[in-house]
Short mmCIF file of N, CA and C in Angstrom, two decimals:
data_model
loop_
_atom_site.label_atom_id
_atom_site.label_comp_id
_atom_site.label_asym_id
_atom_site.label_seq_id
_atom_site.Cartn_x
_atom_site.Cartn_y
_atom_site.Cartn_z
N UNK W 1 -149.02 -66.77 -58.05
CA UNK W 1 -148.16 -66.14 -59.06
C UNK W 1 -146.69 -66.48 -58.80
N UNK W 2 -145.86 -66.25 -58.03
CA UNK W 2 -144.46 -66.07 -58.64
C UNK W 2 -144.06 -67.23 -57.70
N UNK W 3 -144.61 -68.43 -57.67
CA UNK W 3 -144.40 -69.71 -57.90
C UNK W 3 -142.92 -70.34 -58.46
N UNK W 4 -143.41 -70.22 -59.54
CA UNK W 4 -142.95 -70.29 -60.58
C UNK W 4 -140.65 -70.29 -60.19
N UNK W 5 -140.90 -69.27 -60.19
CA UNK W 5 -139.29 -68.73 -59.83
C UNK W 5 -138.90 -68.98 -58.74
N UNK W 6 -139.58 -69.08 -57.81
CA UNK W 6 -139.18 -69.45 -56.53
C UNK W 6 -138.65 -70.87 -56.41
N UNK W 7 -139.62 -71.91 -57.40
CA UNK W 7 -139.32 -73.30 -57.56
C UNK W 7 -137.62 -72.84 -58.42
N UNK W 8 -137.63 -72.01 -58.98
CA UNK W 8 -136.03 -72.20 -59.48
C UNK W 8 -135.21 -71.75 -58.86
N UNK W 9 -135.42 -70.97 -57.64
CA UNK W 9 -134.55 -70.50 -57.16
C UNK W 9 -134.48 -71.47 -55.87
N UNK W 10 -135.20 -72.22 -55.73
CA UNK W 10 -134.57 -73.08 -54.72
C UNK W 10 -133.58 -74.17 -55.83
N UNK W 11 -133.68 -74.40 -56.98
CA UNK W 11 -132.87 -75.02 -57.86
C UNK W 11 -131.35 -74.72 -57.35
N UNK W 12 -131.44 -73.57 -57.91
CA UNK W 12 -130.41 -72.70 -57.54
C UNK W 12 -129.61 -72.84 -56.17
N UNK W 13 -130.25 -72.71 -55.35
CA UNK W 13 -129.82 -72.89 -54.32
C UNK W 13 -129.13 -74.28 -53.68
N UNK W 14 -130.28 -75.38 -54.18
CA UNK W 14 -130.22 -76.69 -54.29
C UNK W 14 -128.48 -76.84 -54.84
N UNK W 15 -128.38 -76.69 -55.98
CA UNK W 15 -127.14 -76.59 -56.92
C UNK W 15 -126.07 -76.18 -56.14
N UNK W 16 -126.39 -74.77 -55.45
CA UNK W 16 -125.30 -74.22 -54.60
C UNK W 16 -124.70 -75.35 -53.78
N UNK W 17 -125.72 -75.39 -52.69
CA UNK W 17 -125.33 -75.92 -51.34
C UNK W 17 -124.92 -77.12 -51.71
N UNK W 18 -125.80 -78.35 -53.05
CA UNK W 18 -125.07 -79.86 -53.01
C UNK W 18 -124.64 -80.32 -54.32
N UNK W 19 -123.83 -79.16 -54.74
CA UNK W 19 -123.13 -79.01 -56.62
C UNK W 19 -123.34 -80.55 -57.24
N UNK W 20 -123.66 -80.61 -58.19
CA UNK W 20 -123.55 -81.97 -58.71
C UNK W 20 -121.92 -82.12 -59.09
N UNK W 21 -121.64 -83.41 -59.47
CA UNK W 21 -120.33 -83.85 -60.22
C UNK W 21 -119.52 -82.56 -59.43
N UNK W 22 -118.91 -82.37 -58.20
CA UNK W 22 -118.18 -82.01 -57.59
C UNK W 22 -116.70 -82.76 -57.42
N UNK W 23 -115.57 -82.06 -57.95
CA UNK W 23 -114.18 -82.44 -57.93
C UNK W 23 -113.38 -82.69 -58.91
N UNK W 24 -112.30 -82.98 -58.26
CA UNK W 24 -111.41 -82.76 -59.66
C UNK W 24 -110.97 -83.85 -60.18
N UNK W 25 -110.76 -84.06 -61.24
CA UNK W 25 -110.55 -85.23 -62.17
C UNK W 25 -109.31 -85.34 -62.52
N UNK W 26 -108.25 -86.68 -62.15
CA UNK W 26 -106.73 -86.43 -62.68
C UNK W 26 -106.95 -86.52 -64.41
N UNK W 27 -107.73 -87.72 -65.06
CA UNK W 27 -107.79 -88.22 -65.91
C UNK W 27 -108.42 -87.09 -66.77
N UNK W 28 -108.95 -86.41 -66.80
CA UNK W 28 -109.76 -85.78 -68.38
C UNK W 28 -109.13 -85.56 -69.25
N UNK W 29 -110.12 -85.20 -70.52
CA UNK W 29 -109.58 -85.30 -71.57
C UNK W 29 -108.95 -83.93 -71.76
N UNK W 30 -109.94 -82.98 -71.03
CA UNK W 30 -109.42 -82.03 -70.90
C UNK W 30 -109.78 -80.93 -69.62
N UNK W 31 -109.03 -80.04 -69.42
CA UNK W 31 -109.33 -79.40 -68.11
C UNK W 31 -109.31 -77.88 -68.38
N UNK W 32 -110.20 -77.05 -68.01
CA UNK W 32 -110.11 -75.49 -68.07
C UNK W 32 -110.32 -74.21 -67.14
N UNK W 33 -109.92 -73.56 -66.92
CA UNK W 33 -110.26 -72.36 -65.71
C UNK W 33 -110.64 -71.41 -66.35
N UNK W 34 -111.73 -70.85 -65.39
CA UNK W 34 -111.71 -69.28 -65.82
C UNK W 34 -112.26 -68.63 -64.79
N UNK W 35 -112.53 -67.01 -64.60
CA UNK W 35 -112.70 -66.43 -63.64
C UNK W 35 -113.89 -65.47 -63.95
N UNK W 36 -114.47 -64.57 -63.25
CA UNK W 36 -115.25 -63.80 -63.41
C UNK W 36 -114.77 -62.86 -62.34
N UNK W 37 -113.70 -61.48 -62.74
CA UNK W 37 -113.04 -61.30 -61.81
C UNK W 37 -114.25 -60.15 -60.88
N UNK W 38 -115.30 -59.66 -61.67
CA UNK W 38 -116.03 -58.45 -61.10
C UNK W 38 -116.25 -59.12 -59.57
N UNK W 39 -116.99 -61.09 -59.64
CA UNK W 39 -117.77 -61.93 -58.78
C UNK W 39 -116.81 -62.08 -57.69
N UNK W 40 -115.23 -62.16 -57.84
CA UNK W 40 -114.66 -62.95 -57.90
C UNK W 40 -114.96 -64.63 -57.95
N UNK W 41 -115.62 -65.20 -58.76
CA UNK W 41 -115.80 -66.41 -59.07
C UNK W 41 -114.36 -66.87 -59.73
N UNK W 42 -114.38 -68.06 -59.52
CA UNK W 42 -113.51 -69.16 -60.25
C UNK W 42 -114.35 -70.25 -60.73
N UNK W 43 -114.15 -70.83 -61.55
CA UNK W 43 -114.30 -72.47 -62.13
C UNK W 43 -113.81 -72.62 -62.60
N UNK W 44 -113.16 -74.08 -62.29
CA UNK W 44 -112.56 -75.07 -62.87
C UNK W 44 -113.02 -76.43 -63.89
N UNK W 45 -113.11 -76.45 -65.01
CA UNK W 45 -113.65 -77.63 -65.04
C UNK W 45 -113.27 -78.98 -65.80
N UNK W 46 -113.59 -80.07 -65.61
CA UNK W 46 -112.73 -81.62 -66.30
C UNK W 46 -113.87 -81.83 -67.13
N UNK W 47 -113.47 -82.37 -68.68
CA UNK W 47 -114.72 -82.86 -69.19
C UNK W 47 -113.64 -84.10 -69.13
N UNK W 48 -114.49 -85.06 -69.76
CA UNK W 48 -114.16 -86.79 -70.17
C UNK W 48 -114.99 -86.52 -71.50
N UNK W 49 -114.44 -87.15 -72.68
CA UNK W 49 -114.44 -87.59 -73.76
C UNK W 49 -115.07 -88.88 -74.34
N UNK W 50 -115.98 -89.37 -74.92
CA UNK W 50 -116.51 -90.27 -75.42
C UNK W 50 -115.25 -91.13 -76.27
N UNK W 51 -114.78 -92.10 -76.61
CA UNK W 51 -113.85 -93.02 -77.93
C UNK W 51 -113.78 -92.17 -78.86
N UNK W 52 -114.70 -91.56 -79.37
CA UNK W 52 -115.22 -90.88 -80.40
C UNK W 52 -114.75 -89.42 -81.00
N UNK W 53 -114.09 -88.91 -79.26
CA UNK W 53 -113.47 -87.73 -79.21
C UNK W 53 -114.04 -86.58 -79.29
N UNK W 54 -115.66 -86.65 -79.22
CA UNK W 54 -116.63 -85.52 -79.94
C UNK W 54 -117.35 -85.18 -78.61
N UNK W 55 -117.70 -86.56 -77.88
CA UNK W 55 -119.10 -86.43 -77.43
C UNK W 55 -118.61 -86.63 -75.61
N UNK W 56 -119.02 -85.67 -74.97
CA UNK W 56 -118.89 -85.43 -73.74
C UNK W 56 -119.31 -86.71 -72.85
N UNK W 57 -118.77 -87.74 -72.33
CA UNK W 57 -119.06 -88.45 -70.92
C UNK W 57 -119.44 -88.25 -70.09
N UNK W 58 -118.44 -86.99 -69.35
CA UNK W 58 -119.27 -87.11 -67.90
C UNK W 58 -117.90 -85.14 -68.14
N UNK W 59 -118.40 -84.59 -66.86
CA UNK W 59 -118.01 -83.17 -66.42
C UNK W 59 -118.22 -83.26 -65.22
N UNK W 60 -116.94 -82.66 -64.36
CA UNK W 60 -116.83 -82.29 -63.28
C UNK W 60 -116.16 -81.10 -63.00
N UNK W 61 -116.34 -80.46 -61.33
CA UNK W 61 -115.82 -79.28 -61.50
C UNK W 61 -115.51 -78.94 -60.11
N UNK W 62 -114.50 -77.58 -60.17
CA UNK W 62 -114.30 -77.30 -58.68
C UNK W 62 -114.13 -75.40 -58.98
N UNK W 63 -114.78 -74.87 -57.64
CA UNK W 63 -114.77 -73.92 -57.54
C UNK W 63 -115.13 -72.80 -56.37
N UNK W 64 -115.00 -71.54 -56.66
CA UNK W 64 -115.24 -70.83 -55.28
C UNK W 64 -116.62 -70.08 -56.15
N UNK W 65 -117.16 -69.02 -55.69
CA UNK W 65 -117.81 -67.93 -55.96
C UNK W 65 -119.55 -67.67 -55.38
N UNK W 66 -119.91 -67.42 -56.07
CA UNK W 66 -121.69 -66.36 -55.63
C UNK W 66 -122.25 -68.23 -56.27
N UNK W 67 -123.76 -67.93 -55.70
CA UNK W 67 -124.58 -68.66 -55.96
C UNK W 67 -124.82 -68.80 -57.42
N UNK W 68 -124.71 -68.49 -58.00
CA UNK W 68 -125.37 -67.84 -59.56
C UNK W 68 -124.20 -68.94 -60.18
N UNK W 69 -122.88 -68.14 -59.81
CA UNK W 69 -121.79 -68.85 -60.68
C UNK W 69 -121.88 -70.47 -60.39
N UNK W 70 -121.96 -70.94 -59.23
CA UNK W 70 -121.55 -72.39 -58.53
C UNK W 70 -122.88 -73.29 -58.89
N UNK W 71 -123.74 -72.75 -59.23
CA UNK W 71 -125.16 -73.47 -59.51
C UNK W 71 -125.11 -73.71 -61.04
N UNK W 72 -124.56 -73.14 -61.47
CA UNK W 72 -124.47 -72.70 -63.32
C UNK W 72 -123.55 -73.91 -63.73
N UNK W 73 -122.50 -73.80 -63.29
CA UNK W 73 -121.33 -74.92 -63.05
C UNK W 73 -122.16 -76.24 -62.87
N UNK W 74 -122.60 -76.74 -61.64
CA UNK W 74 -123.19 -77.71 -60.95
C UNK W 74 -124.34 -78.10 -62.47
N UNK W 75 -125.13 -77.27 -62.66
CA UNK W 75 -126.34 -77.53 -63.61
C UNK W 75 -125.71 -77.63 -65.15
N UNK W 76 -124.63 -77.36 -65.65
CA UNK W 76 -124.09 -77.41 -67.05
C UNK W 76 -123.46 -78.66 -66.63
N UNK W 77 -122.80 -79.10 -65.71
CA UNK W 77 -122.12 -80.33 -65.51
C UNK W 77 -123.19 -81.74 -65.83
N UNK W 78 -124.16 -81.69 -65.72
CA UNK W 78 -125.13 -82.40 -65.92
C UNK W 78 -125.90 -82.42 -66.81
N UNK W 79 -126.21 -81.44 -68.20
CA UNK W 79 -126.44 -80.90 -69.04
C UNK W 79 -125.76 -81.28 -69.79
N UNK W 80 -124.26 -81.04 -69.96
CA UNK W 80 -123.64 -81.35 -71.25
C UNK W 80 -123.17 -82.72 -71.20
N UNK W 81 -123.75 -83.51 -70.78
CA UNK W 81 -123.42 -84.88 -70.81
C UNK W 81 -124.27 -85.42 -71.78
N UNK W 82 -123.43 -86.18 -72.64
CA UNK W 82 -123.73 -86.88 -73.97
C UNK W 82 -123.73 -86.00 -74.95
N UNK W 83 -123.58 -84.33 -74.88
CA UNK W 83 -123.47 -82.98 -76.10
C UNK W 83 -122.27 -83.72 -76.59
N UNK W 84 -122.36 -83.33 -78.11
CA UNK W 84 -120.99 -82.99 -78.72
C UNK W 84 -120.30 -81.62 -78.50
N UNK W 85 -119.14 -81.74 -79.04
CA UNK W 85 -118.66 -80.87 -78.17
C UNK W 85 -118.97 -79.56 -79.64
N UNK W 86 -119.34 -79.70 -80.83
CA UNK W 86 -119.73 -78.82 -81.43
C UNK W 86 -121.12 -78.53 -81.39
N UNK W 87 -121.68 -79.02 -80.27
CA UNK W 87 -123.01 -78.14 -79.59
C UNK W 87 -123.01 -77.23 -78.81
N UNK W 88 -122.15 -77.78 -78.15
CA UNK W 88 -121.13 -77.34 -76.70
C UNK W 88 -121.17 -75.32 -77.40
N UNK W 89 -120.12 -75.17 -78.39
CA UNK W 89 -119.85 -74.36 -78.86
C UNK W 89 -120.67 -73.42 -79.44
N UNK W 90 -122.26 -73.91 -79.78
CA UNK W 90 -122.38 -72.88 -80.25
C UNK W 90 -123.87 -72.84 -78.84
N UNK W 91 -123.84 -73.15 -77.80
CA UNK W 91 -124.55 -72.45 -76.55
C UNK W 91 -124.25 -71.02 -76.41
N UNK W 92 -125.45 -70.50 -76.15
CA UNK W 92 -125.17 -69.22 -75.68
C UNK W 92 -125.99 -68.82 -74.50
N UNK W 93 -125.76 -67.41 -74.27
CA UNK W 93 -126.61 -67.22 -73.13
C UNK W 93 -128.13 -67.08 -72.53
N UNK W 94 -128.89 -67.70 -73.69
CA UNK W 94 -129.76 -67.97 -73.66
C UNK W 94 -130.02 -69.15 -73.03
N UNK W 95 -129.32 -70.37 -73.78
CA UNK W 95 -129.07 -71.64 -73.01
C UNK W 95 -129.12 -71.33 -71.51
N UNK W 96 -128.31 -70.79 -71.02
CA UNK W 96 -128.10 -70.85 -70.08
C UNK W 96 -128.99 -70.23 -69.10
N UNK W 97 -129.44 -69.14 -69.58
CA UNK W 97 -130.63 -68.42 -68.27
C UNK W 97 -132.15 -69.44 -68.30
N UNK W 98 -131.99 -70.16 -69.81
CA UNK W 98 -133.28 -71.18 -69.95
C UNK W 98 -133.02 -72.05 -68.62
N UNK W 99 -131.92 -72.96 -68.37
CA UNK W 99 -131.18 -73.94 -67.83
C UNK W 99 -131.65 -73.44 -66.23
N UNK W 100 -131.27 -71.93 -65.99
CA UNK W 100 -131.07 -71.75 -64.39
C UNK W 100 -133.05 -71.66 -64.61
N UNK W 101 -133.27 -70.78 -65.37
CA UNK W 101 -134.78 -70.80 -65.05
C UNK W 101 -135.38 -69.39 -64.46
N UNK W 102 -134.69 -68.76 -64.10
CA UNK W 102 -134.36 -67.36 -63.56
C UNK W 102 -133.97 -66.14 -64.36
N UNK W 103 -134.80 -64.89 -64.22
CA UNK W 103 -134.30 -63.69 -64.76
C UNK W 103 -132.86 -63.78 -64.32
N UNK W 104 -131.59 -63.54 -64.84
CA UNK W 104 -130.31 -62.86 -64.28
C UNK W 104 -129.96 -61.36 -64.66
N UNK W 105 -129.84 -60.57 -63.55
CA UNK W 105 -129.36 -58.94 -64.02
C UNK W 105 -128.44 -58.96 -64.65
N UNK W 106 -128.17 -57.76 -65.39
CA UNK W 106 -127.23 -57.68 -65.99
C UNK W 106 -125.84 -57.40 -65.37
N UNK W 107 -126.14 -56.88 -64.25
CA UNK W 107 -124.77 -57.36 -63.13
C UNK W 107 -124.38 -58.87 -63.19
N UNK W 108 -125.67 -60.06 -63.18
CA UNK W 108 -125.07 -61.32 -63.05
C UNK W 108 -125.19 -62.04 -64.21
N UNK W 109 -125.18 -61.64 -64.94
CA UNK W 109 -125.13 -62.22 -65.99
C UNK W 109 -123.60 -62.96 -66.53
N UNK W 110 -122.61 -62.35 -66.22
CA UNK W 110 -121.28 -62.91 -66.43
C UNK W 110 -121.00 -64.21 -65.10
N UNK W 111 -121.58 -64.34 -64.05
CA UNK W 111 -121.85 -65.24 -63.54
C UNK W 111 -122.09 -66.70 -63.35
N UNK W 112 -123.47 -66.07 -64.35
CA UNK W 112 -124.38 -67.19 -65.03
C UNK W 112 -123.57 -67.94 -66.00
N UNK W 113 -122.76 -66.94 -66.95
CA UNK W 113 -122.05 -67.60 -68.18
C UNK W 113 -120.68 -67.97 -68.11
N UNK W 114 -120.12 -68.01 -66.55
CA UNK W 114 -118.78 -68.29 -66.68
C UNK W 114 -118.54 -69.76 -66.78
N UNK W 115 -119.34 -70.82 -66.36
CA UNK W 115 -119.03 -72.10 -66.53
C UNK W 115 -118.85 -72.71 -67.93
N UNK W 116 -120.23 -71.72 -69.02
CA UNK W 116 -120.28 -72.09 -70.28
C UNK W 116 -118.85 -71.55 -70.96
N UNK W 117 -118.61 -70.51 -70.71
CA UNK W 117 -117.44 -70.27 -71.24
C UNK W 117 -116.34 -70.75 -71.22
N UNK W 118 -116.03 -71.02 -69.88
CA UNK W 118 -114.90 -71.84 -69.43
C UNK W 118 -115.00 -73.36 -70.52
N UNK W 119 -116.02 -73.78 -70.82
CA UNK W 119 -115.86 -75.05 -71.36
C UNK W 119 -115.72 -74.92 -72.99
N UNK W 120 -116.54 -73.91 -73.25
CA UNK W 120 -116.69 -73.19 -75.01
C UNK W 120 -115.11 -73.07 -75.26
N UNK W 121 -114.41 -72.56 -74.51
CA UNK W 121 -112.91 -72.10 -74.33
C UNK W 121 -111.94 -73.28 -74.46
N UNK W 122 -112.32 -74.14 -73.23
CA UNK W 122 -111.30 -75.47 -73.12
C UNK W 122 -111.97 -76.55 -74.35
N UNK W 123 -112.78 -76.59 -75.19
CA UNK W 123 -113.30 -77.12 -75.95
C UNK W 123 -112.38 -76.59 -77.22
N UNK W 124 -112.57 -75.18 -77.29
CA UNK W 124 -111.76 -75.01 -78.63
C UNK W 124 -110.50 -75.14 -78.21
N UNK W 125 -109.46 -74.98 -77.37
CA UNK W 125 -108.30 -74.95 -77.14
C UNK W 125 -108.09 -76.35 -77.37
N UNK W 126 -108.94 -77.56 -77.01
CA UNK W 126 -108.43 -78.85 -77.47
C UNK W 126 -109.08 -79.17 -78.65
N UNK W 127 -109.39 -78.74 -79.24
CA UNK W 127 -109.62 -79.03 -80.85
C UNK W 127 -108.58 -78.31 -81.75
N UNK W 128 -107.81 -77.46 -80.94
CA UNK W 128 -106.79 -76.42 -81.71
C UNK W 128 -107.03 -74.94 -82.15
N UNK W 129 -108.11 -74.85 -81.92
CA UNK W 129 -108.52 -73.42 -82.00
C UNK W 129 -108.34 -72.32 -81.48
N UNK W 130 -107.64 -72.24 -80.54
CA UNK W 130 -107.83 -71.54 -79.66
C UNK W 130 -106.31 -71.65 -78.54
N UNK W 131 -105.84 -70.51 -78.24
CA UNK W 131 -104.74 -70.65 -77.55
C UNK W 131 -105.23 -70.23 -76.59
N UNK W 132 -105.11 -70.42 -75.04
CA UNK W 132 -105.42 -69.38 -73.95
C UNK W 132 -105.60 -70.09 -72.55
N UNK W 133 -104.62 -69.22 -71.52
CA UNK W 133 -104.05 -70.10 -70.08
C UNK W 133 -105.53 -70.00 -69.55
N UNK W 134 -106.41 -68.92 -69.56
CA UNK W 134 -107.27 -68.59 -68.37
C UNK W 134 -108.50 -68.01 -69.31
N UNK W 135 -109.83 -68.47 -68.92
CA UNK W 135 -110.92 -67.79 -69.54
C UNK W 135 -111.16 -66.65 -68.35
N UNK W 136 -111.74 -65.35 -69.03
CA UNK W 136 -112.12 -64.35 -68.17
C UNK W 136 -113.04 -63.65 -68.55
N UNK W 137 -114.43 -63.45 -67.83
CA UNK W 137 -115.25 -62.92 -68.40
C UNK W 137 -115.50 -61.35 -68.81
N UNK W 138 -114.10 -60.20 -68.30
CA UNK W 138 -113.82 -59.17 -69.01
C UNK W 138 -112.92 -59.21 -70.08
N UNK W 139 -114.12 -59.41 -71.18
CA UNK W 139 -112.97 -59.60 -72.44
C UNK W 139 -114.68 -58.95 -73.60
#
């Protein structure tokens, strides 16, 4: 029986300890922060831009926090590669607990969703939508 989750939670873990696309990027197209102040988590993250201006290249990222947050990061960094970025936008948190593979409490649930946000955020802010220094997940 609970197989199953355990294989994701070594994911998870996996993610933690050897983040994919780790660091920071001088060049992106664009760059965004946000926090999850309950976790204290941070992420940072760089997307790169396709010619095209739509369609995501490559994502990288830097950050502190809990397993949950740094795995989420690590696993969306690899995920939204080749999304447009009006896919990007309409992810939600469903996406995302599909992605980790794992029940998340509702304690971690802002965790789970701070990487998506951070990018939902720096996505609209460079399309013009959106004004804002810092994403934060008490809002």
């Amino acid at each position: 029986m609970g197989t199953g989750s355990d294989m994701y939670r070594q994911q998870i873990l996996d993610h933690y300890k050897n983040p994919r696309n780790y660091g920071e990027v001088d060049d992106a197209t664009f760059e965004h922060v946000g926090e999850n102040p309950m976790c204290g988590d941070t992420i940072k993250l760089f997307v790169n831009l396709e010619d095209d201006d739509e369609t995501i290249a490559g994502v990288s990222f830097i950050g502190d926090g809990c397993a949950i947050s740094q795995a989420s990061a690590s696993l969306l960094s690899t995920e939204l590669q080749g999304m447009t970025l009006d896919t990007v936008r309409e992810m939600d948190r469903d996406d995302i607990v599909e992605m980790l593979g794992v029940e998340i409490s509702p304690m971690r649930i802002k965790c789970a969703v701070l990487a998506e946000k951070v990018v939902q955020d720096g996505a609209a802010i460079y399309v013009g939508d959106k004004e804002l220094d810092e994403t934060t997940t008490e809002t």
